[in-house]
Amino acid sequence: MNFEWELLADGVSRCRLPFLDVTIGLVWSRAGALLVDTGTTLTEAAAIRADAEELAGREVSHIVLTHYHFDHVLGASAFDGAAVYCAPAVATAMTAHADRLRADALRYSANPREIDDAIAALRAPDHAGESTVIDLGERVISVSHPGRGHTDHDLIAVVAGAEKTVVFCGDLIEESADPAIDTDSDTAAWPTTLDRLLTIGGDEARYVPGHGATVDAGFVRRQRRWLTERVTQSDRRL
């Protein structure tokens, strides 16, 4: 194995990449294997692919990209034959704004040559939309956009059919650092989006952040309070 994979439920796992502590999700069943996000480079993605195929015993058939930031999407082209699902904004970023992805990656000290290789290999996603259901047989993954937050198009992937619900949150939740807030973010809407996330997943779900360790509903509520306090402080400064 190239990475350490944490088993979250039967047929559901995840790993944390060394670069930026990005989380990659893996769901598999008799009808296929699905990845949530793909990392930054083709080298990174090739290592993910090897691990995923060993764990699942089959090729990756589906990919869900949670949002358009480079560290989640640039490895997508390493998965030949996999159907890629994402929000329309992600498809636009990958097909029309690769220069922005490159600039962001270099700002975080990614290897320029590897970034150029990943961008040269980019292909248009197969399915661009805000909701879908992917049926892998024993595992069904519901993909949806619960609202604005880290970006205006964040998608989550909820895995049903296992002994415990698993919610892949993308960067709506971060564990290894405070939530990343930048010009793409909507801090005013973000707490309400997390309320919807909790309603969808429930109190007993395992929540997988875009960066960091798996968390519970209590952690999501604490991060919601942190965001609410930040919005309140910003309003006071106006």
Short mmCIF file of N, CA and C in Angstrom, two decimals, residues 64 130 137-138 176 218:
data_model
loop_
_atom_site.label_atom_id
_atom_site.label_comp_id
_atom_site.label_asym_id
_atom_site.label_seq_id
_atom_site.Cartn_x
_atom_site.Cartn_y
_atom_site.Cartn_z
N VAL A 64 -16.16 11.17 -7.82
CA VAL A 64 -16.91 12.37 -7.43
C VAL A 64 -15.90 13.42 -7.00
N GLU A 130 -25.60 19.08 -9.77
CA GLU A 130 -25.55 19.29 -8.32
C GLU A 130 -26.12 18.13 -7.52
N GLY A 137 -24.54 -1.34 -6.19
CA GLY A 137 -25.06 -2.61 -5.74
C GLY A 137 -25.35 -2.57 -4.25
N GLU A 138 -24.44 -3.14 -3.45
CA GLU A 138 -24.63 -3.10 -2.00
C GLU A 138 -24.40 -1.72 -1.41
N SER A 176 -7.86 19.12 10.27
CA SER A 176 -6.45 19.36 10.56
C SER A 176 -6.08 20.84 10.57
N GLY A 218 -20.73 15.91 16.61
CA GLY A 218 -20.35 16.93 17.59
C GLY A 218 -19.28 17.86 17.05
#
